[in-house]
Amino acid sequence: MGDLEGYRGQSLTALEAAGVSIGDFLSLEVDGQSVMGTLAPRYAHDDDSHIVIKLKSGYNVGLSVAKVTKVSRLAKGERPSFTSSNPKTRGDLLEVAILGTGGTIASRVEYRTGAVQPAISSEDLYSLIPELSDIARIRTEVILTVASEDLEPEHWGKMAEKVAERVAEGARGVVVTTGTDVMGYTSAALAFALQGVPVPVFVVGSQRSSDRPSSDAYLNLIGAVTLAVAAEFAGVYLVMHADSSDELLAIHRATRVRKNHASARDAFESIGIPPEGYWTRKGPELISKSLPPRARAEKFVPKPLFDPNVALVKFYPSMPTSLLEAQLASGLKGLIIEGTGLGHVNRKNIAVIQRFIAGGGLAFMTSQCIWGRVDLNVYANGRDLLQAGVVPLEDMLAETALVKLMWTISNTASAKEAEGLMRKNLAGEVTERSFPSGQTA
Amino acid sequence: MSVNALDLSKCDLKVGIEVHQQLATGTKLFCSCPPMKSEELPLSFERRLRPSQSELGRIDAAAVFEFNKGRVNLYRWNPESSCLVDADEEPPHPISAAALETVILISEILGARIIDEIHVMRKIVIDGSNTTGFQRTAVVGLGGSLAYGDGKSVGVQSTTVEEDAARALGEDARARQYALDRLGVPLVEIALEPIPDSPEGVERAALQLGRALRSTGRVARGLGTIRQDLNVSVKGGEVVEVKGVQKLNLIAKVVRYEATRQMGLLQVAAEAKNRSPNGVSSRVKDVTETLKTPASPVLKKVVQRDGARIFCASADALAGLLGFEPYPGIRVGKELGEIARTNGLGGVIHSDEFRKQGVTEAEDSALRAQMGVGKDAALVLVAGEEGRASTVAVLVKERLEAVPRGVLRETRAATEDGETRFLRPRPGAARMYPETDIPDIVVSPELVARMGLSLPVPWEQKVRSYSEKYSLSGEMAVQLYDSDKADLFENLAAKSKLDSSVIASILVELPARLAREGVEEMSIDGSLLSSVVLGLDRGLFAKEGAYDVLRTLGKGEVKTVEDAVSRLGIASMDDVEVERIVSEVVERNHTLVAERGERAFSVLMGEAMKLARGKADGGKVSAMIRRKMQEAGSPKQGDGGSA
């Protein structure tokens, strides 16, 4: 925390003139009365005309700089620091690696000034979630500090490499904590990059911030770590709340999961298939009978490369050709289209796509309906798209298709080979049979 | 009760009041749900709250206490009164402008300084009453003062706007249940400076504050819409927070009880320190084997259950002090029982009541041998499911070690009979941090000025005007104000030719009398009252019959005043009938009248009214009796009984 973090303009000038810092106990003269309290930090987007004081009662109040006639320091504040209790690590437990990638899975609150700080070291996690020390030996590392929406394909590569490193070092399982906004993309990316991974890898996050006592972060993390130890299966999965209660977590297949709610705990849903299983307080309950078993670690090699020159375009009524043309002109190698219904776009755009394919580009069709399967044989529009060279991707999720195409282009030598791989079911991203929502064969 | 034996004026009693009043806004504070009570709660979910850690690795004592109870929270809700914001599944919406304005208005009434930039805070509360684990709250005004009669006044610390907690539905060993309908309803909280006054003075301050709030016309009414928390301290003790006094007229009683409890504990502490100047040492052991077949019927019942254990906490030097009552009903043993009950056990058995609870001499000796303590030690037995009982035993041990400290910093709940019971250790001050989901709110000077111009007429002035304009007694005018029926009163006074005090009495006194009889106040609404007043005005019945008419209507036995009158058979008598009754009574008592003269009047009046059975106006009857008595020939003064 800086000395006057967040202050700028007139409020910064006034505080600098008084020679005070955040955490100092101050007395401010306002309209002839004095207001006493601790100088609190200000946040981005706050204006420059107020000073925030934390009263003895714990409340923050903002005082207009224009009304403050005098600022005096009554006591110098100590720089806030966090200390952690020494965790007991039990040698008899197996090691689980936790990789932090920017989402805040755990936080601590510095109540004196009201600042919230992320907590990710093993010690932090042990002291915040003491149960963990009875489940596994935790080895944590922050490998990225990137907001969910700022993630780039190269970050997925880095995650995959780190997972492989930990696996090689003997981790029983790996937990990747990440922001939830693009978690479906991230889990799919890891599924492609870590094909054949010999241990389970669980991608987790939290929908309600970890600085609140009600956060879902704790249970998601406890569940993922427990599964990393107990699961007899390998592969990449996304683990989050199955419903609003803190009792049940769903284990989703990494390539068939989607964030379907902006804020609720059970935002993630398996699409077209039920979850592979559930985490309960009594242990895992599997639904799928065909999860790959754990394997020996020696032979595992990740494929962490992703080519970002790929676009995902959602078609909408009246979409002009200029949009696609601009995309394609930027040196794009591949295109995932989210068409309407069975996989359609308007006629004028078919011509643009056709030119792109003729020039060596790869174009694939998915459906914006989320549930269901594309079929380009039913309507004339679809047949035109097929003739233009567009490849239908069955019931693959558009987001998964995008990530798969990035990975495929990096891992093939020719467009023809890439198209072949895109049609192949590599990590459970396509199902062969469709069922009503929630049903299974 | 002889608790009054304690002279509170010598205790340095100080009481701070926090009043929480629901606001009458159309929506909750941070979402658009309507504030309403849901009878059906078809949806539910379960959550566990976890204390968040502060700097220095410290977790708030109160938060840890709640967490250790290990219970899940079961929330039940209905979409008619709650949404995903209440379920903590969606971020809060912007603060209700109506609620914020109301609290600014209230701050201005109290003469507070309005905060320039309001910061909504998260106040950690992990008893489960908030789905988030915190209450959203913001200081709107600082300072100000409240006059509470006899020239006394008390300073206002702060005026805040905050969200109400979920409605508790009860709890069992596994889960605490809450309804979400009340969660998020806007409240104004006013914290007064500690009042160095008698319990009655404190009660009066709360009463006056409530009246000032109601003068805005923007606060909710009815049971549970206003709650008082009290911070009570006496000389040499700690501040104890007493939560949830729902009835104003309980405040003085609660303060008196709590002050007595604190003085009592200090007395026990002094004796403990006297016996053991270096502190009380206590330990806990599992004594299930020693008490395998307990003689005590209570213990016998508990150990029959699967997995039940008995733990014993011993405390050196405290023998005799757990059952000792410095004041009636005040003893350490009761405090230990409260700890057990708060944690889902039935209670504890301590050595000062071993015989009473059926623990034998031999068992006592065996326990002391196992614990390694002598006759001077106090023993406390805790029995129940192993996890719970061992937790409680440790809490009991901690409580015993704290006996020499006297009063502990704790949060207690007010009971319906005016006592207080242990809830949890008192939270530290450091449990607030900013609600980052809501941007800070800059209060414009224009809004402050606009609210300043719409200040309501002070309630004292309103009361004075009723009393002057309608010649009501001061007391009746205040009752009228408190009843919220002043507008109805003014309306009826203008419409009818009845005496104002008769109208006021029907509006204010009769519903209160009926409430005492168990007729719900809810069923006696404004339209019912006005139909009774107007019926009386039309001469359908005599004013003496108003109570019975209202009761019949209030119980729902009939629909209209006319039906009530005919059901009761109290249609007003005409003058001829009244005269007939009066003549009969005077005649029957002519000897009495002859003997006692004027002094016979009350006997005659009583008999006549009884015969009239509420059908005749008392004024009319009395005038007629006096006339008849004179006609009967009033004898000379001084005659009769002076011999």
Coordinates of C-alpha atoms in Angstrom, one line a residue, chain B residues 15 28 43 80-81 83 98 120 185 199 226 268 302 308 345 367 409 418 427 439 475 512:
Chain B
V15 CA -26.6 3.2 29.0
K28 CA -35.6 -2.9 0.0
L43 CA -37.6 -22.2 -1.8
E80 CA -42.6 -12.4 -3.9
S81 CA -40.4 -10.9 -1.2
C83 CA -34.5 -12.1 -5.2
A98 CA -36.0 7.1 -1.0
V120 CA -21.4 1.8 2.4
V185 CA -35.4 -3.9 4.4
P199 CA -33.4 3.1 33.8
I226 CA -38.5 -0.9 15.8
V268 CA -18.7 -12.8 42.9
V302 CA -28.4 -37.9 28.2
A308 CA -23.0 -39.1 24.3
L345 CA -27.3 -28.4 24.9
L367 CA -15.2 -36.9 40.1
R409 CA -17.5 -8.1 27.1
G418 CA -37.1 -8.2 30.7
P427 CA -17.2 -8.4 18.5
P439 CA -19.7 3.2 -5.4
E475 CA -51.8 12.7 28.2
A512 CA -55.7 -0.8 23.8

